[in-house]
Coordinates of C-alpha atoms and ligand atoms in Angstrom, one line a residue:
M22 CA 37.7 -48.4 -27.0
T23 CA 38.7 -49.0 -30.5
Q24 CA 37.2 -52.1 -32.0
A25 CA 39.2 -54.0 -34.5
P26 CA 36.9 -54.3 -37.5
E27 CA 35.7 -57.9 -37.1
A28 CA 32.7 -59.5 -38.7
R29 CA 29.8 -58.8 -36.4
G30 CA 27.0 -59.6 -38.7
S31 CA 24.5 -57.3 -40.4
V32 CA 22.6 -54.7 -38.7
A33 CA 19.5 -52.8 -39.9
I34 CA 19.9 -49.0 -39.5
P35 CA 17.0 -46.5 -39.9
Q36 CA 17.3 -43.7 -42.4
A37 CA 17.8 -41.4 -39.5
V38 CA 18.9 -42.5 -36.0
V39 CA 19.7 -40.8 -32.8
V40 CA 23.4 -41.3 -31.7
K41 CA 22.3 -42.9 -28.4
D42 CA 20.0 -45.4 -30.3
L43 CA 22.7 -46.2 -32.8
A44 CA 24.9 -47.1 -29.8
D45 CA 22.2 -49.5 -28.6
L46 CA 21.8 -51.0 -32.0
L47 CA 25.6 -51.6 -32.3
D48 CA 25.9 -52.6 -28.6
V49 CA 28.6 -50.0 -27.8
T50 CA 28.5 -46.8 -25.7
P51 CA 27.3 -43.5 -27.1
V52 CA 30.8 -42.2 -26.5
D53 CA 32.2 -44.9 -28.8
I54 CA 29.8 -43.7 -31.5
I55 CA 30.7 -40.1 -30.9
K56 CA 34.4 -41.0 -31.2
E57 CA 33.9 -42.9 -34.4
L58 CA 31.9 -40.0 -35.8
M59 CA 34.7 -37.7 -34.8
K60 CA 37.3 -39.8 -36.5
N61 CA 35.2 -39.4 -39.6
G62 CA 35.0 -35.6 -39.1
V63 CA 31.5 -35.5 -37.8
M64 CA 30.9 -33.7 -34.5
A65 CA 27.7 -35.0 -32.9
T66 CA 26.0 -35.1 -29.5
I67 CA 24.4 -38.0 -27.9
N68 CA 20.9 -36.8 -28.8
Q69 CA 21.7 -35.7 -32.3
V70 CA 20.2 -37.5 -35.3
V71 CA 22.6 -38.8 -37.9
D72 CA 21.5 -40.0 -41.4
F73 CA 21.8 -43.5 -42.6
D74 CA 25.0 -42.9 -44.7
T75 CA 26.8 -41.6 -41.6
A76 CA 25.6 -44.2 -39.3
A77 CA 26.5 -46.9 -41.8
I78 CA 30.1 -45.7 -41.9
V79 CA 30.3 -46.0 -38.1
A80 CA 28.6 -49.4 -38.1
A81 CA 31.1 -50.6 -40.8
D82 CA 34.0 -49.2 -38.8
L83 CA 32.8 -51.2 -35.8
G84 CA 32.7 -54.4 -37.9
F85 CA 29.0 -54.6 -38.9
V86 CA 27.5 -54.9 -42.3
P87 CA 25.0 -52.0 -42.3
E88 CA 21.7 -52.4 -44.1
E89 CA 19.1 -49.7 -44.5
E90 CA 15.9 -50.5 -42.5
S91 CA 12.9 -50.4 -44.8
S92 CA 10.5 -48.6 -42.6
A93 CA 12.8 -46.2 -40.9
S94 CA 11.8 -44.5 -37.7
A95 CA 14.2 -42.6 -35.6
A96 CA 13.5 -43.2 -32.0
D97 CA 13.1 -40.2 -29.8
G98 CA 16.1 -39.1 -27.9
E99 CA 15.4 -38.2 -24.4
G100 CA 16.2 -34.6 -24.0
A101 CA 19.3 -33.9 -22.0
G102 CA 18.1 -32.5 -18.8
P103 CA 18.6 -28.8 -18.2
E104 CA 22.1 -28.1 -17.1
A105 CA 22.4 -27.9 -13.4
E106 CA 23.4 -24.6 -12.0
P107 CA 27.0 -24.4 -11.1
E108 CA 27.3 -25.1 -7.4
A109 CA 28.6 -22.2 -5.4
F110 CA 32.2 -22.6 -4.4
S111 CA 31.2 -21.3 -1.1
M112 CA 33.9 -20.4 1.2
R113 CA 32.0 -17.5 2.7
V114 CA 32.3 -17.1 6.4
E115 CA 29.8 -19.2 8.2
E116 CA 27.9 -17.3 10.8
D117 CA 26.8 -18.9 14.1
E118 CA 23.2 -20.0 14.0
G119 CA 21.0 -17.5 15.8
A120 CA 23.6 -14.8 15.7
A121 CA 22.3 -11.3 15.3
L122 CA 23.1 -10.6 11.7
E123 CA 23.0 -7.1 10.4
P124 CA 23.1 -5.9 6.8
R125 CA 26.5 -5.1 5.5
P126 CA 27.7 -3.2 2.4
P127 CA 28.1 -5.5 -0.6
V128 CA 31.6 -6.2 -1.8
V129 CA 32.1 -5.5 -5.5
T130 CA 34.8 -6.6 -7.9
V131 CA 35.2 -5.0 -11.3
L132 CA 36.1 -7.4 -14.1
G133 CA 36.5 -7.0 -17.9
H134 CA 38.7 -7.0 -20.9
V135 CA 41.9 -4.9 -20.9
D136 CA 41.4 -1.3 -21.8
H137 CA 37.7 -1.5 -21.5
G138 CA 37.9 1.0 -18.6
K139 CA 38.1 -0.9 -15.3
T140 CA 40.7 1.4 -13.8
T141 CA 38.9 4.5 -15.1
L142 CA 35.6 3.3 -13.7
L143 CA 37.1 2.5 -10.3
D144 CA 38.7 6.0 -10.2
A145 CA 35.5 7.6 -11.3
I146 CA 33.5 5.9 -8.5
R147 CA 36.2 6.7 -6.0
S148 CA 36.6 10.4 -6.9
A149 CA 32.9 11.1 -7.1
N150 CA 31.7 9.1 -4.2
V151 CA 34.3 8.8 -1.6
V152 CA 34.5 11.5 1.0
E153 CA 38.1 12.6 1.1
G154 CA 39.8 12.5 4.4
E155 CA 39.9 15.6 6.5
A156 CA 42.6 18.1 5.9
G157 CA 43.0 16.5 2.5
G158 CA 45.1 13.7 4.0
I159 CA 47.1 11.8 1.4
T160 CA 44.7 9.3 0.0
Q161 CA 46.8 6.1 -0.3
H162 CA 46.0 3.2 -2.5
V163 CA 44.8 0.5 -0.2
G164 CA 43.3 -2.0 -2.6
A165 CA 39.7 -1.4 -1.6
Y166 CA 37.5 1.5 -0.8
Q167 CA 33.9 2.2 0.1
A168 CA 31.8 4.5 -2.0
T169 CA 28.4 6.0 -1.1
A170 CA 25.5 5.2 -3.4
P171 CA 22.8 7.9 -4.2
D172 CA 20.6 6.5 -1.4
G173 CA 23.4 6.9 1.1
R174 CA 24.3 3.3 1.5
L175 CA 27.9 2.1 1.2
V176 CA 29.3 -0.2 -1.4
T177 CA 32.8 -1.7 -0.9
F178 CA 34.9 -1.9 -4.1
I179 CA 37.9 -4.1 -4.4
D180 CA 40.3 -1.9 -6.2
T181 CA 42.6 -4.5 -7.7
P182 CA 41.3 -4.5 -11.2
G183 CA 41.4 -7.6 -13.3
H184 CA 40.0 -10.9 -12.6
E185 CA 43.4 -12.2 -11.6
A186 CA 42.9 -10.8 -8.2
F187 CA 39.3 -12.1 -8.1
T188 CA 40.3 -15.7 -9.0
E189 CA 43.5 -15.6 -7.1
M190 CA 41.5 -15.0 -4.0
R191 CA 39.0 -17.7 -4.9
A192 CA 41.9 -20.0 -5.5
R193 CA 42.9 -19.4 -1.9
G194 CA 39.4 -20.2 -0.8
A195 CA 38.3 -16.7 -0.1
Q196 CA 35.0 -15.9 -1.7
V197 CA 34.8 -12.2 -0.9
T198 CA 32.7 -10.8 -3.8
D199 CA 29.0 -10.3 -3.6
V200 CA 28.5 -8.7 -7.0
A201 CA 30.8 -8.6 -10.0
I202 CA 30.7 -5.6 -12.4
I203 CA 31.7 -6.6 -15.8
V204 CA 32.9 -3.7 -17.8
I205 CA 32.5 -3.9 -21.6
A206 CA 33.6 -1.1 -23.9
A207 CA 30.6 -0.4 -26.1
D208 CA 32.9 0.3 -29.1
D209 CA 34.6 -3.0 -28.7
G210 CA 32.0 -5.4 -27.4
V211 CA 32.5 -8.7 -25.8
M212 CA 36.2 -9.7 -26.0
P213 CA 38.1 -12.8 -24.9
Q214 CA 38.8 -11.5 -21.4
T215 CA 35.1 -10.4 -21.1
R216 CA 34.2 -14.1 -21.7
E217 CA 36.8 -15.1 -19.2
A218 CA 35.3 -12.7 -16.7
I219 CA 31.8 -14.0 -17.3
D220 CA 33.0 -17.6 -16.8
H221 CA 34.9 -16.7 -13.6
A222 CA 31.9 -14.9 -12.1
R223 CA 29.7 -17.8 -13.1
A224 CA 32.0 -20.4 -11.7
A225 CA 31.9 -18.5 -8.4
S226 CA 28.2 -18.1 -8.5
V227 CA 28.6 -14.3 -8.2
P228 CA 25.8 -12.2 -9.7
V229 CA 26.8 -9.9 -12.4
V230 CA 26.0 -6.3 -13.3
V231 CA 27.2 -5.2 -16.8
A232 CA 28.6 -1.7 -17.1
L233 CA 28.5 -0.8 -20.8
N234 CA 31.3 1.7 -20.9
K235 CA 32.5 4.4 -23.3
V236 CA 29.0 5.2 -24.4
D237 CA 30.4 8.7 -25.1
L238 CA 32.3 7.4 -28.1
E239 CA 30.7 7.9 -31.5
N240 CA 31.3 4.3 -32.5
A241 CA 29.7 2.9 -29.3
N242 CA 27.4 0.1 -30.3
L243 CA 25.2 -0.8 -27.4
D244 CA 22.9 -3.1 -29.3
R245 CA 25.7 -5.2 -30.6
A246 CA 27.2 -5.6 -27.1
K247 CA 23.8 -6.6 -25.7
Q248 CA 23.4 -9.1 -28.5
Q249 CA 26.8 -10.6 -27.7
L250 CA 25.9 -10.8 -24.0
M251 CA 22.9 -12.9 -25.0
E252 CA 25.2 -15.3 -26.7
H253 CA 26.8 -15.8 -23.3
Q254 CA 23.5 -16.5 -21.5
L255 CA 23.4 -13.0 -20.0
V256 CA 20.1 -11.8 -21.3
P257 CA 19.6 -8.1 -20.7
E258 CA 16.4 -7.1 -18.8
E259 CA 15.0 -5.2 -21.7
F260 CA 15.0 -8.5 -23.7
G261 CA 13.2 -10.3 -20.9
G262 CA 16.3 -11.6 -19.1
E263 CA 17.7 -10.9 -15.7
T264 CA 21.0 -9.3 -16.5
V265 CA 21.2 -5.6 -15.4
V266 CA 23.0 -3.6 -18.1
V267 CA 23.9 0.0 -17.2
P268 CA 25.4 2.3 -19.9
V269 CA 28.2 4.5 -18.4
S270 CA 31.0 6.7 -19.4
A271 CA 33.7 6.2 -16.9
L272 CA 35.7 8.9 -18.4
K273 CA 33.0 11.5 -18.0
G274 CA 31.6 10.0 -14.8
E275 CA 28.2 9.5 -16.5
G276 CA 25.9 6.7 -15.3
V277 CA 28.0 6.0 -12.3
P278 CA 25.2 6.7 -9.7
D279 CA 22.9 4.6 -11.8
L280 CA 25.5 1.8 -11.7
L281 CA 25.8 2.0 -7.9
E282 CA 22.1 1.9 -7.5
N283 CA 21.8 -1.2 -9.6
V284 CA 24.7 -2.9 -7.8
L285 CA 22.7 -2.4 -4.6
L286 CA 19.5 -3.7 -6.2
V287 CA 21.3 -6.9 -7.3
S288 CA 23.0 -7.3 -4.0
D289 CA 19.8 -6.7 -2.1
L290 CA 18.5 -10.0 -3.6
E291 CA 21.3 -11.7 -1.8
E292 CA 20.9 -9.6 1.4
P293 CA 24.6 -9.6 2.5
K294 CA 24.7 -9.8 6.3
A295 CA 27.2 -10.2 9.0
N296 CA 27.5 -10.2 12.7
P297 CA 29.4 -7.2 13.9
D298 CA 29.5 -8.5 17.5
R299 CA 32.0 -11.3 17.0
D300 CA 35.7 -11.7 16.5
A301 CA 36.6 -10.5 13.1
V302 CA 37.2 -12.7 10.1
G303 CA 38.8 -11.0 7.2
V304 CA 40.7 -11.5 4.0
V305 CA 44.1 -10.1 3.1
L306 CA 43.6 -8.1 -0.2
E307 CA 47.3 -7.1 -0.5
A308 CA 50.3 -6.9 1.7
A309 CA 53.9 -5.7 1.5
T310 CA 56.8 -4.7 3.7
D311 CA 57.4 -1.0 4.3
R312 CA 60.9 0.0 5.5
H313 CA 59.5 2.3 8.2
R314 CA 56.3 0.6 9.1
G315 CA 57.0 -3.1 8.8
V316 CA 54.4 -5.3 7.3
V317 CA 51.5 -3.3 5.9
A318 CA 48.4 -5.4 5.0
T319 CA 45.1 -4.3 3.5
V320 CA 42.4 -6.4 5.1
L321 CA 38.8 -6.6 4.2
V322 CA 36.8 -7.4 7.3
Q323 CA 34.2 -9.9 6.2
T324 CA 32.4 -10.4 9.5
G325 CA 32.8 -9.3 13.1
T326 CA 34.7 -6.3 14.2
L327 CA 38.5 -6.0 14.1
H328 CA 39.9 -3.9 17.0
R329 CA 43.2 -2.3 17.5
G330 CA 45.2 -4.6 19.8
D331 CA 43.5 -7.8 18.6
A332 CA 45.8 -10.8 18.3
V333 CA 45.6 -12.0 14.7
L334 CA 46.7 -14.9 12.4
A335 CA 46.8 -14.8 8.6
G336 CA 48.3 -18.0 7.2
M337 CA 51.7 -18.2 8.8
A338 CA 51.8 -14.5 9.7
Y339 CA 50.7 -13.6 13.2
G340 CA 50.9 -10.6 15.5
R341 CA 48.9 -7.9 17.2
V342 CA 47.1 -5.2 15.4
K343 CA 49.5 -2.3 16.3
S344 CA 47.6 0.3 14.3
M345 CA 44.8 0.4 11.8
E346 CA 44.0 3.0 9.1
D347 CA 40.9 3.5 7.0
Q348 CA 41.0 4.1 3.3
D349 CA 41.8 7.8 3.9
G350 CA 44.9 7.0 6.0
Q351 CA 43.0 8.0 9.2
Q352 CA 43.7 6.0 12.4
V353 CA 40.7 3.9 13.4
K354 CA 40.2 1.8 16.5
S355 CA 37.8 -0.7 15.0
A356 CA 36.5 -1.8 11.7
G357 CA 33.2 -3.7 11.0
P358 CA 31.9 -5.9 8.3
S359 CA 32.8 -5.0 4.6
T360 CA 35.3 -2.4 5.8
P361 CA 38.7 -2.3 4.2
V362 CA 41.5 -1.3 6.6
V363 CA 45.3 -1.2 6.6
V364 CA 46.7 -3.2 9.4
L365 CA 50.2 -2.9 10.8
G366 CA 51.8 -5.4 13.1
L367 CA 52.0 -8.8 11.3
S368 CA 55.1 -10.9 11.6
E369 CA 55.5 -11.4 7.9
V370 CA 53.8 -10.7 4.6
P371 CA 50.8 -13.0 4.1
P372 CA 49.8 -13.8 0.6
A373 CA 46.8 -12.0 -1.0
G374 CA 43.6 -14.0 -0.4
E375 CA 44.8 -15.4 2.9
R376 CA 42.1 -15.4 5.6
L377 CA 42.7 -13.4 8.7
V378 CA 41.3 -14.5 12.0
V379 CA 41.4 -13.3 15.6
R380 CA 42.9 -15.4 18.4
K381 CA 42.7 -15.0 22.2
N382 CA 46.2 -13.7 22.5
E383 CA 49.4 -13.3 20.6
K384 CA 50.9 -16.4 22.0
E385 CA 48.1 -18.6 20.8
A386 CA 48.2 -16.9 17.3
R387 CA 52.0 -17.6 17.2
R388 CA 51.6 -21.2 18.2
E389 CA 49.1 -21.8 15.5
A390 CA 51.3 -20.0 12.9
V391 CA 54.2 -22.2 13.8
S392 CA 52.2 -25.4 13.6
R393 CA 50.8 -24.3 10.2
R394 CA 54.3 -23.8 9.0
R395 CA 55.4 -27.2 10.2
A396 CA 52.4 -28.8 8.5
A397 CA 53.1 -27.0 5.3
E398 CA 56.7 -28.0 5.4
A399 CA 55.8 -31.6 6.0
S400 CA 53.4 -31.7 3.1
G401 CA 55.9 -30.0 0.9
G402 CA 53.7 -26.9 0.9
E403 CA 51.4 -28.7 -1.5
R404 CA 48.0 -27.6 -2.4
T405 CA 45.9 -30.5 -3.5
A406 CA 44.5 -29.9 -6.9
V407 CA 42.6 -32.3 -9.0
T408 CA 44.4 -34.0 -11.8
L409 CA 43.0 -36.6 -14.1
D410 CA 44.9 -39.1 -12.0
T411 CA 43.8 -37.9 -8.5
L412 CA 40.2 -37.3 -9.4
F413 CA 39.4 -40.9 -8.5
G414 CA 40.1 -40.4 -4.8
E415 CA 38.5 -37.0 -4.7
I416 CA 35.2 -38.3 -5.9
H417 CA 35.3 -41.1 -3.5
R418 CA 35.9 -38.7 -0.7
G419 CA 32.9 -36.9 -1.9
T420 CA 34.8 -33.8 -2.6
V421 CA 34.3 -33.7 -6.3
K422 CA 31.0 -33.9 -8.1
D423 CA 32.0 -31.9 -11.1
F424 CA 34.9 -32.7 -13.2
N425 CA 35.8 -29.1 -14.2
I426 CA 37.8 -28.4 -17.4
V427 CA 39.4 -25.2 -18.6
L428 CA 39.7 -25.6 -22.3
K429 CA 42.1 -23.6 -24.5
T430 CA 42.3 -24.1 -28.2
D431 CA 44.1 -22.7 -31.1
V432 CA 41.1 -21.6 -33.0
Q433 CA 37.6 -20.6 -32.0
G434 CA 36.1 -23.2 -34.3
S435 CA 37.4 -26.1 -32.2
I436 CA 35.7 -25.0 -29.1
E437 CA 32.1 -25.8 -29.6
P438 CA 32.5 -29.4 -30.8
L439 CA 35.1 -30.1 -28.1
V440 CA 32.9 -28.7 -25.4
R441 CA 30.0 -30.8 -26.6
A442 CA 32.0 -33.9 -26.9
L443 CA 33.5 -33.5 -23.4
E444 CA 30.2 -32.7 -21.7
N445 CA 28.8 -35.7 -23.3
L446 CA 31.1 -37.8 -21.1
T447 CA 29.0 -36.8 -18.1
L448 CA 27.7 -39.6 -16.0
D449 CA 25.4 -39.7 -13.0
E450 CA 28.3 -39.7 -10.6
V451 CA 30.6 -37.4 -12.4
N452 CA 29.6 -34.2 -14.1
V453 CA 32.0 -33.3 -16.8
K454 CA 31.8 -29.5 -17.1
V455 CA 33.8 -27.1 -19.3
I456 CA 33.8 -24.1 -17.1
H457 CA 35.8 -21.9 -19.4
A458 CA 36.7 -22.3 -23.1
A459 CA 38.5 -19.9 -25.2
A460 CA 41.0 -19.6 -28.0
G461 CA 44.5 -18.6 -27.1
S462 CA 47.5 -19.8 -25.0
V463 CA 47.1 -21.0 -21.4
N464 CA 47.5 -18.0 -19.2
E465 CA 47.7 -17.4 -15.4
S466 CA 44.0 -16.6 -15.3
D467 CA 43.2 -20.0 -16.6
V468 CA 45.4 -21.6 -14.0
N469 CA 43.8 -19.5 -11.2
L470 CA 40.4 -20.6 -12.5
A471 CA 41.5 -24.2 -12.5
V472 CA 42.8 -23.9 -8.9
A473 CA 39.7 -22.1 -7.7
S474 CA 37.4 -24.7 -9.3
Q475 CA 39.6 -27.7 -8.7
G476 CA 39.8 -28.3 -12.4
V477 CA 42.3 -29.4 -15.0
I478 CA 43.4 -27.4 -18.0
I479 CA 43.3 -28.9 -21.4
G480 CA 45.2 -27.2 -24.2
F481 CA 44.5 -28.1 -27.8
N482 CA 47.2 -27.1 -30.3
I483 CA 48.4 -24.2 -28.1
A484 CA 51.3 -23.3 -25.9
T485 CA 51.3 -22.4 -22.2
E486 CA 52.6 -19.0 -21.2
K487 CA 55.7 -19.2 -19.0
G488 CA 54.1 -17.5 -16.0
A489 CA 51.1 -19.8 -16.3
Q490 CA 53.4 -22.8 -16.3
R491 CA 55.2 -21.6 -13.2
L492 CA 51.9 -20.9 -11.4
A493 CA 50.5 -24.2 -12.4
D494 CA 53.6 -26.0 -11.1
S495 CA 53.5 -24.2 -7.8
E496 CA 49.7 -24.7 -7.4
H497 CA 49.9 -28.3 -8.7
V498 CA 47.4 -27.7 -11.4
E499 CA 47.6 -30.0 -14.4
I500 CA 47.9 -28.6 -17.8
R501 CA 47.5 -31.3 -20.5
P502 CA 48.6 -30.4 -24.0
Y503 CA 47.1 -32.2 -26.9
D504 CA 47.2 -32.1 -30.6
V505 CA 44.6 -34.7 -31.4
I506 CA 41.0 -34.2 -30.4
Y507 CA 40.4 -37.9 -30.2
D508 CA 43.1 -38.2 -27.5
I509 CA 41.4 -35.6 -25.4
I510 CA 38.1 -37.4 -25.4
E511 CA 39.8 -40.7 -24.8
D512 CA 41.7 -39.5 -21.8
V513 CA 38.9 -37.7 -20.2
E514 CA 36.6 -40.6 -20.8
Q515 CA 39.1 -42.9 -19.1
A516 CA 39.5 -40.5 -16.2
V517 CA 35.8 -40.4 -15.8
Q518 CA 35.3 -44.1 -16.2
G519 CA 38.2 -44.8 -13.8
L520 CA 36.2 -43.0 -11.2
L521 CA 33.3 -45.3 -11.2
D522 CA 32.9 -48.3 -8.9
P523 CA 33.2 -51.4 -11.0
V524 CA 29.9 -53.0 -11.9
Y525 CA 29.6 -56.7 -12.1
E526 CA 26.9 -58.8 -13.7
E527 CA 26.0 -62.4 -13.3
R528 CA 26.6 -64.7 -16.2
E529 CA 25.2 -68.2 -16.0
D530 CA 27.7 -71.0 -16.7
A531 CA 25.6 -74.2 -16.4
R532 CA 22.5 -75.8 -15.1
I533 CA 23.1 -79.0 -13.3
E534 CA 20.9 -81.7 -11.9
V535 CA 21.8 -83.6 -8.7
R536 CA 21.1 -87.3 -9.3
A537 CA 22.7 -89.0 -6.3
V538 CA 24.2 -87.9 -3.0
F539 CA 27.3 -89.4 -1.5
R540 CA 27.9 -88.6 2.2
L541 CA 31.5 -88.5 3.3
G542 CA 31.3 -88.6 7.1
R543 CA 29.3 -85.9 8.8
R544 CA 31.0 -82.9 7.3
N545 CA 31.0 -83.5 3.6
A546 CA 28.8 -84.6 0.8
I547 CA 29.3 -85.0 -2.9
A548 CA 26.5 -84.3 -5.3
G549 CA 26.7 -86.8 -8.1
S550 CA 25.4 -84.6 -10.9
F551 CA 24.6 -84.3 -14.5
V552 CA 25.3 -81.1 -16.5
R553 CA 22.2 -80.3 -18.5
D554 CA 23.5 -77.2 -20.3
G555 CA 26.4 -74.9 -20.4
Q556 CA 29.8 -75.7 -18.9
V557 CA 30.5 -75.7 -15.2
S558 CA 33.9 -74.6 -14.1
R559 CA 35.8 -75.3 -10.9
N560 CA 35.7 -71.5 -10.3
S561 CA 31.9 -71.2 -10.8
L562 CA 29.8 -69.9 -8.1
T563 CA 26.7 -71.9 -7.3
R564 CA 23.1 -71.6 -6.2
V565 CA 21.3 -74.7 -5.1
M566 CA 17.6 -74.7 -6.0
R567 CA 15.0 -77.0 -4.6
D568 CA 11.3 -76.9 -5.8
G569 CA 12.0 -73.6 -7.4
E570 CA 13.5 -72.0 -4.3
Q571 CA 17.0 -71.1 -3.6
I572 CA 18.4 -72.9 -0.6
S573 CA 22.0 -72.1 -0.7
E574 CA 24.6 -69.9 -2.4
S575 CA 28.2 -71.1 -2.3
K576 CA 31.6 -71.3 -3.9
M577 CA 32.6 -74.6 -5.3
A578 CA 34.9 -76.8 -3.1
S579 CA 35.7 -79.4 -5.7
L580 CA 34.7 -80.5 -9.1
K581 CA 35.5 -84.1 -10.1
R582 CA 35.0 -86.3 -13.1
F583 CA 35.3 -89.9 -11.9
E584 CA 38.0 -89.6 -9.3
N585 CA 39.9 -86.8 -10.9
D586 CA 39.8 -83.1 -10.1
V587 CA 38.9 -81.2 -13.3
T588 CA 38.6 -77.5 -14.2
E589 CA 35.5 -77.8 -16.4
V590 CA 32.7 -80.2 -17.2
D591 CA 30.6 -79.8 -20.3
A592 CA 26.9 -80.4 -20.9
G593 CA 25.9 -84.0 -21.2
A594 CA 28.5 -85.2 -18.8
E595 CA 28.4 -86.4 -15.2
C596 CA 30.4 -85.0 -12.4
G597 CA 30.9 -84.8 -8.7
I598 CA 30.4 -81.5 -7.0
M599 CA 31.4 -80.5 -3.5
L600 CA 30.4 -77.0 -2.2
E601 CA 32.2 -74.9 0.4
D602 CA 29.1 -73.9 2.4
F603 CA 26.5 -76.5 1.6
R604 CA 26.2 -80.2 1.9
D605 CA 22.6 -81.1 2.5
F606 CA 22.0 -82.1 -1.1
E607 CA 18.9 -84.1 -2.0
E608 CA 18.3 -86.0 -5.2
G609 CA 16.5 -83.8 -7.7
D610 CA 18.2 -80.5 -6.5
Q611 CA 19.2 -78.1 -9.3
I612 CA 22.5 -76.4 -9.2
V613 CA 22.9 -73.2 -11.1
A614 CA 26.6 -72.4 -11.8
Y615 CA 27.5 -68.8 -12.7
H616 CA 30.3 -66.3 -12.5
M617 CA 30.4 -62.5 -12.1
E618 CA 31.6 -60.5 -15.0
R619 CA 32.8 -56.9 -14.8
V620 CA 30.8 -54.9 -17.1
R621 CA 32.2 -51.5 -16.2
Ligands
GDP715 P1 41.4 -1.1 -18.0 O1 42.6 -1.7 -18.7 O2 40.2 -1.9 -18.2 O3 41.7 -0.7 -16.6 O4 41.1 0.2 -18.8 P2 41.5 1.7 -18.4 O5 40.6 2.2 -17.4 O6 42.9 1.8 -18.3 O7 41.0 2.5 -19.8 C1 41.6 2.2 -21.0 C2 41.5 3.4 -21.9 O8 40.1 3.7 -22.2 C3 42.0 4.7 -21.3 O9 42.7 5.4 -22.3 C4 40.8 5.4 -20.8 O10 41.0 6.8 -20.8 C5 39.8 5.0 -21.8 N1 38.4 5.1 -21.3 C6 38.0 4.5 -20.2 N2 36.7 4.8 -20.0 C7 36.3 5.6 -21.0 C8 35.0 6.1 -21.4 O11 34.0 6.1 -20.7 N3 35.0 6.8 -22.5 C9 36.1 7.0 -23.3 N4 36.0 7.7 -24.4 N5 37.3 6.5 -23.0 C10 37.4 5.7 -21.8

């Protein structure tokens, strides 16, 4: 809301004042103050103290004549409550209550900046800890494998490095990861994609283990990397925090057993469990068509046991499990929880991240696949994503509590003030949360994060990569480009405000005294009245009071002065009032006339 500078009288402002209190003083919202400050190049939060000179400029902009208060005392700002933990975007498989759950291997994803050693680490774990198939069978790349930790327990690794896969799956509603390993090259430290990875893991509520890689290099600087981690709220254990940091050299295979042990320690806290005695539910990690074998899909079984011969359904693909291979290319008849297998027999290639379920028979699976296709075609294949415009309905349906924003800016320096200003727009009903903020163009990973978290992307002075735009279009994610900070705040504020139910407050119009009652047959009565103060309007609502008690509440049926219908009657004048729902007036009754005003 931009106020035209109009004379609004003088206002006494303390030498120092909290933004929130300044808002009260000037009778505007804190957001208005923050915006005015921004216009003047000052980035402030709601609980921040500004000095008199600054406050005076804002007050003047809003039409006041600022005066310095003699005995200044800045009121205390209430501390902003601790930020709520991000809610888990939980799409994990629900188990039946009372089912016999058994521990299953944790499923681990490796994330991190390019060239920090994700592939090398996955290879190192695989070659050192995976028992090669008998007769040296050709080890095919299947997108996931299980490794044996030093204590003999299994750990399942998703072998599609890069958080694209991680978020892509999340975007499809498949939360498969129990622990994320974030690889950081110790010579390079925390880099943009490291930050992204941390944000992605956090948005998914997946616990993190940090692998500090390349410790064999001379210029490896472990302390700096740990320091940088602290800046991202990942406090290493040795500094009293909870983040497990394991130094490794993926290239030399050093520290890998230690890493596996720690992954298990972290996952033990979550106690991943599943019921092996039920129909399998899995997720497609990758799939392709092979000229000889038909559709080849790598499936991670999440719960239950998948059997050869099972009728299955994955999105619009269906079929019977014709054959199943383990990670070494060996035929298997069944696969339990956390086991990756290659499945042959699907009717078409399902997208990565699609959930695979078992049906009674192939006919049923087929029927369901066909009806899914029809439904998808009918809705134009649309995935519903949140946009500034659709957020309203989402919140009312109770599906959105957080208004998630992925923020990309041209320079690092714009991030902090923008994040603060945006998060200041948080209200009780709507939590404005910047889930990821970084400098650089909008990329596919941003879009995936927005899809997975049902958020919108805000770009400040930056371009959108072609691939990202395509993905955003197909996933119906909104990318909003801006070049003025003020516009961002304004739009988001409007979106958030638009979500709120309107709030009305009562405003008194007039107090009226009933001096004579004229009955018109049985049904009607006119109160011959005198307006004591205010102005009563034909549209006023009324409350009839007798001896201090309210005896009716009603709309006005008619307002007359002498014999004429009028729209208003001022104080000091007489009038005749008929009400819609009340006619038993008595001399001496008081009528309070009021109207409801929308205040929000
Ligand atoms: P990714 O992009 O994260 O998958 O990184 P890569 O695994 O492809 O590794 C990038 C480069 O770093 C390659 O040249 C690796 O050989 C090298 N590298 C990976 N791990 C180590 C390590 O522990 N020590 C050293 N010196 N080099 C490593």
